[in-house]
Short mmCIF file of C-alpha atoms in Angstrom, two decimals:
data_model
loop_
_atom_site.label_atom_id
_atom_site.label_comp_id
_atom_site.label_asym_id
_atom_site.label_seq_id
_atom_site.Cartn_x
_atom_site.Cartn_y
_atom_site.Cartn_z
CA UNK A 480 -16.77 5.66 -8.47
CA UNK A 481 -17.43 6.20 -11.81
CA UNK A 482 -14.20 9.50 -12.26
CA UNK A 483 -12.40 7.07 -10.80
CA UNK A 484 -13.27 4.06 -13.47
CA UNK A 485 -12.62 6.88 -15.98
CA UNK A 486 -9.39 7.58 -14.81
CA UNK A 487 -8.74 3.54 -14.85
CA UNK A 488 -9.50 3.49 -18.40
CA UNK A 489 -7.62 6.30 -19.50
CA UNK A 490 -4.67 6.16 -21.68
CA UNK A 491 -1.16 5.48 -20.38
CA UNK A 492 0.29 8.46 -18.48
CA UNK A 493 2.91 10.53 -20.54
CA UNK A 494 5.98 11.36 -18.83
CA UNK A 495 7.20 14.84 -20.01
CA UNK A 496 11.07 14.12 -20.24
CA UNK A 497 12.86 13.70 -23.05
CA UNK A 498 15.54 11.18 -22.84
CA UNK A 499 18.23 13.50 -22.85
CA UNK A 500 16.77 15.19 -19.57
CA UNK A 501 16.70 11.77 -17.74
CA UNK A 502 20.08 11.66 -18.59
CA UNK A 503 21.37 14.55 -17.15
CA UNK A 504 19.04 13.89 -14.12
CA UNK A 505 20.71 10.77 -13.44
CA UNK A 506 23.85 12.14 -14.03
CA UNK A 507 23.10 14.67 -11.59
CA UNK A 508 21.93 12.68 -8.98
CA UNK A 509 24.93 10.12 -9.31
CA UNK A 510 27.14 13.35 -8.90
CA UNK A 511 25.67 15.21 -6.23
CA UNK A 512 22.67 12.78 -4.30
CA UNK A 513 19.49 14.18 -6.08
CA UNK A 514 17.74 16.02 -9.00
CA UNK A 515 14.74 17.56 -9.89
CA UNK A 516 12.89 17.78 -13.29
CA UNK A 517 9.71 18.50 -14.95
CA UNK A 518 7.90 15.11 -14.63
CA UNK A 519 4.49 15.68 -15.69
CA UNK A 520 1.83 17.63 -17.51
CA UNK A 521 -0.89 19.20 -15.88
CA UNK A 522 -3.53 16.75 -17.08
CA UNK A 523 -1.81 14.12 -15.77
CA UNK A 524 -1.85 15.71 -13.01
CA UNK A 525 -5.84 15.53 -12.44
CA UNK A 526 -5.95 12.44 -13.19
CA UNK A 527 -3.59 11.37 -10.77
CA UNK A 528 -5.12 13.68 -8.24
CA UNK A 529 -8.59 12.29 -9.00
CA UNK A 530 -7.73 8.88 -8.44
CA UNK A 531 -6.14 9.45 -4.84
CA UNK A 532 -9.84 10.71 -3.67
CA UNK A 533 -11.29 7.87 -2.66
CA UNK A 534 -8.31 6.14 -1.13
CA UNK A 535 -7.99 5.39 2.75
CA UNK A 536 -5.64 7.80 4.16
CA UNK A 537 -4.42 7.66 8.24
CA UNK A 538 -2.55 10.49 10.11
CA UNK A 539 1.19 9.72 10.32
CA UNK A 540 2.41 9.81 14.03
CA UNK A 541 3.47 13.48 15.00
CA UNK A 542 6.80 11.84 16.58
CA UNK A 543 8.82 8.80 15.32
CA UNK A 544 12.56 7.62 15.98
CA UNK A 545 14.11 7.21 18.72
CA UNK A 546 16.67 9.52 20.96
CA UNK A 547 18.72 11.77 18.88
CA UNK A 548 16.58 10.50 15.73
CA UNK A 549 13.52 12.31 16.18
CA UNK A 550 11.23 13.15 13.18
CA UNK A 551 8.12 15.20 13.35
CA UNK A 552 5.45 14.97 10.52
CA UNK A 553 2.43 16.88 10.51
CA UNK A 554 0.63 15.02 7.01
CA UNK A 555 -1.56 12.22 6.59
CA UNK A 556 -0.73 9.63 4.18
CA UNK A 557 -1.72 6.00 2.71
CA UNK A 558 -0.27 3.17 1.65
CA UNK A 559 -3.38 1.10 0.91
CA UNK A 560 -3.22 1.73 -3.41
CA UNK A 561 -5.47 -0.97 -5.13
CA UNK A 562 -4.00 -2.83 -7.88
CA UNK A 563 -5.10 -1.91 -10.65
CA UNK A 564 -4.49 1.65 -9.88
CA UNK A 565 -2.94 5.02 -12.07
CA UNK A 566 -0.16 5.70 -8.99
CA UNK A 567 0.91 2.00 -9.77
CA UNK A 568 0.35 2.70 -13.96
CA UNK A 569 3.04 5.95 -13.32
CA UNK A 570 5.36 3.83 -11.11
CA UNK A 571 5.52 1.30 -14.03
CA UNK A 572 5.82 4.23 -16.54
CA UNK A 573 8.76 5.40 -13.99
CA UNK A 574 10.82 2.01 -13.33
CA UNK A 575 10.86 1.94 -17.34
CA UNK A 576 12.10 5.33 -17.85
CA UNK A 577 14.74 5.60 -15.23
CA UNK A 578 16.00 2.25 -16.16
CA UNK A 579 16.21 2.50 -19.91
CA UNK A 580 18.18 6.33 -18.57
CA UNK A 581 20.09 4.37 -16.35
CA UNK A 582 21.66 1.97 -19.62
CA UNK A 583 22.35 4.71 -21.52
CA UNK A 584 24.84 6.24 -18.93
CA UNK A 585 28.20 4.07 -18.54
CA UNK A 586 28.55 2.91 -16.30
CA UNK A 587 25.18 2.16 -14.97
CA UNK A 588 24.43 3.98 -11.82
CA UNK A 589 21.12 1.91 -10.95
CA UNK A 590 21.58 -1.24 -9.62
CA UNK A 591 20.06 -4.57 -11.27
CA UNK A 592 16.46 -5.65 -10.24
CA UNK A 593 15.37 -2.43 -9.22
CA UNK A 594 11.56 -1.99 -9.91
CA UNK A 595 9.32 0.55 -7.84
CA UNK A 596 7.13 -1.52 -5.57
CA UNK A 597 6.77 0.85 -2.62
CA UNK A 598 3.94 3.50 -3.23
CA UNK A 599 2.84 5.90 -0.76
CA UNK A 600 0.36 9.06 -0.90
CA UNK A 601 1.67 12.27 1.44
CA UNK A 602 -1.35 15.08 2.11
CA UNK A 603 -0.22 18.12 3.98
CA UNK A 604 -2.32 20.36 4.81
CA UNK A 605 -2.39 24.35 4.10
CA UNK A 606 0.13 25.61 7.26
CA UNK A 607 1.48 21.91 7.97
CA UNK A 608 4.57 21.95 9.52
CA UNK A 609 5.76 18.87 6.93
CA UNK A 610 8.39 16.73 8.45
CA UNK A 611 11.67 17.34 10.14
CA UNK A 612 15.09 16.22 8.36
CA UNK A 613 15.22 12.35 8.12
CA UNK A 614 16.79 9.85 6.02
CA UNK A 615 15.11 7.39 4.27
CA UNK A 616 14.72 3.70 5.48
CA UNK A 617 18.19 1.30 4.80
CA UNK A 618 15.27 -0.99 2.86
CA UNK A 619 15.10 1.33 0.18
CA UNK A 620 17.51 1.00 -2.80
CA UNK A 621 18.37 2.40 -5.79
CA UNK A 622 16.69 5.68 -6.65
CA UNK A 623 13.78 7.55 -4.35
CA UNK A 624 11.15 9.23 -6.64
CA UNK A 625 9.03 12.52 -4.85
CA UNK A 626 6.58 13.35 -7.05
CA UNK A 627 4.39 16.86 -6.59
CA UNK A 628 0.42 16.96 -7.44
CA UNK A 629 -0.59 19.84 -6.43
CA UNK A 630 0.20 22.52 -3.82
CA UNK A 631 3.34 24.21 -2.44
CA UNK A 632 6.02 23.61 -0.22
CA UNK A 633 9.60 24.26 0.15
CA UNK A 634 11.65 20.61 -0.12
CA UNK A 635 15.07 20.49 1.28
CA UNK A 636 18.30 18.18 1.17
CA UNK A 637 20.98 18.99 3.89
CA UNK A 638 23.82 17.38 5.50
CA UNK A 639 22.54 16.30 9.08
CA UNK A 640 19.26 15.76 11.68
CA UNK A 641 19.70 19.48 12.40
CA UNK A 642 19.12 20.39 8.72
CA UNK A 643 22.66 22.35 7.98
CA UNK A 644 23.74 23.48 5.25
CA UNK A 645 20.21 22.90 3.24
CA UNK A 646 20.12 23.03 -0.03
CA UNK A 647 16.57 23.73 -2.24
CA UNK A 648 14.95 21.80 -4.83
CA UNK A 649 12.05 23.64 -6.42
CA UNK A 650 8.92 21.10 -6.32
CA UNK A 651 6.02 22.57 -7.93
CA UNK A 652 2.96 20.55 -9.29
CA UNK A 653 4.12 18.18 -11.82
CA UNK A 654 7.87 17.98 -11.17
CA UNK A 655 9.51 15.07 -9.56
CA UNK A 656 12.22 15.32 -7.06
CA UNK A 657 15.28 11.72 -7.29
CA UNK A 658 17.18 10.94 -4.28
CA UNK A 659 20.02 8.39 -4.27
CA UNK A 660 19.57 5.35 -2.20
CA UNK A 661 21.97 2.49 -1.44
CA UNK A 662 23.49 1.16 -4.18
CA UNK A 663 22.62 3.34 -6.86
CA UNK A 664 26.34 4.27 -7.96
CA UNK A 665 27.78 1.74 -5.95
CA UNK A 666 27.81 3.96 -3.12
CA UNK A 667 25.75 4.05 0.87
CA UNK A 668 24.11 7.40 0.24
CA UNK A 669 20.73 7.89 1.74
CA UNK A 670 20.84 12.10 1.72
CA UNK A 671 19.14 13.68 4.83
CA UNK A 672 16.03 16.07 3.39
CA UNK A 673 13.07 17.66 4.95
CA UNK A 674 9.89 19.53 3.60
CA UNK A 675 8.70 22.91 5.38
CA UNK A 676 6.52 25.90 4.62
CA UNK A 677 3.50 24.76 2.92
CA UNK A 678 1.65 27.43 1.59
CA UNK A 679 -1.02 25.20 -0.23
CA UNK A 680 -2.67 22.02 0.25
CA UNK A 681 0.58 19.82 -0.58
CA UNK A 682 -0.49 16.45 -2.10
CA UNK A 683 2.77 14.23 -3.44
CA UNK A 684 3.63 11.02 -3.86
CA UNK A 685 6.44 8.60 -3.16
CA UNK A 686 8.44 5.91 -5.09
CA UNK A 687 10.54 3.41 -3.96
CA UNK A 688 12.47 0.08 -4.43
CA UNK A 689 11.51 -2.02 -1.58
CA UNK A 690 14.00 -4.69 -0.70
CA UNK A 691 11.63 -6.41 1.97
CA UNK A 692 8.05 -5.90 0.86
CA UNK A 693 5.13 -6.73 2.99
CA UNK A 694 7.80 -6.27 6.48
CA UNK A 695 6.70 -3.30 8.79
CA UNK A 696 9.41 -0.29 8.91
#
């Protein structure tokens, strides 16, 4: 336990963009459904990395949805993130960021109350076969936050289940990948996206606005 109490202790994490970069990747996502930029440094990286070691993780079920909905994942993941905890010290560090990005911009894309509250730790394995194209859950608003630790996949956004028309967003270690979600410039879009190809041991995590904590999916 003790890397893990130094991590704890450690200073506040630095995010990397300046505020002219949030900006633009707000702008973007309000324009086209999602963004990437360069999110963090690499020691930030460790840190973050260390802390997820000695967390609980659980194998995600290989099939979920129902007919004509299907999703396949191939990852293992946890949800279980103590509080106090660096993933919930970043999310903070996020919510501030992308809201103080969001009142620059007129008008405001992000809807009010929005605060990250839904953390969750993705491990794919070298050769995974990630998971199929999906949308994310109605429950989610605001902004969706994928944020790369280490490894390497390809991420995706497309236009349907069957993954047409898929577009790239480069997600190496360090960057961070938005995605709109309902509401954030007044508008329904949840865009369909999938991950595939992972070359290296893929850890990531995700950052949402929750509208109904503590409900199951």
């Amino acid at each position: 336990m003790a890397a893990l109490d130094e991590v704890r202790t450690a200073t506040p994490f630095p995010l990397c963009p300046e505020e002219t970069e949030w900006d633009a990747a707000l702008a973007a996502v309000a324009r086209k459904g999602h963004a990437g930029l360069p999110l963090l440094n690499q020691t930030a990286c460790d840190r973050l990395l260390a802390s997820t070691e000695d967390l609980t993780y659980r194998q995600a079920r290989p099939l979920v949805g129902g007919s004509g909905r299907e999703v396949r994942q191939d990852f293992d993941l946890t949800m279980a993130i103590p509080d106090p905890h660096p993933i919930r010290d970043l999310a903070a560090a996020l919510s501030q960021a992308i809201s103080c990005a969001a009142a620059r911009l007129d008008p405001s894309p992000l809807p009010a109350g929005v605060a990250f509250n839904d953390l969750i730790v993705q491990r794919y394995p070298q050769g995974s076969q990630g998971i199929t194209p999906h949308r994310d859950h109605l429950r989610y608003q605001g902004i969706v936050v994928l944020v790369t630790l280490e490894g390497a996949a390809r991420f995706f956004v497309c236009d349907d289940r069957s993954g047409a028309n898929p577009v790239e967003i480069l997600a190496p270690a360090g960057g961070a990948i938005l995605l709109t979600a309902p509401g954030f410039a007044d508008k329904p879009d949840r865009p369909f996206h999938f991950l595939a190809e992972v070359t290296k041991p893929r850890v990531s995590l995700g950052i949402r606005y929750d509208t109904r904590p503590g409900e199951p999916v």
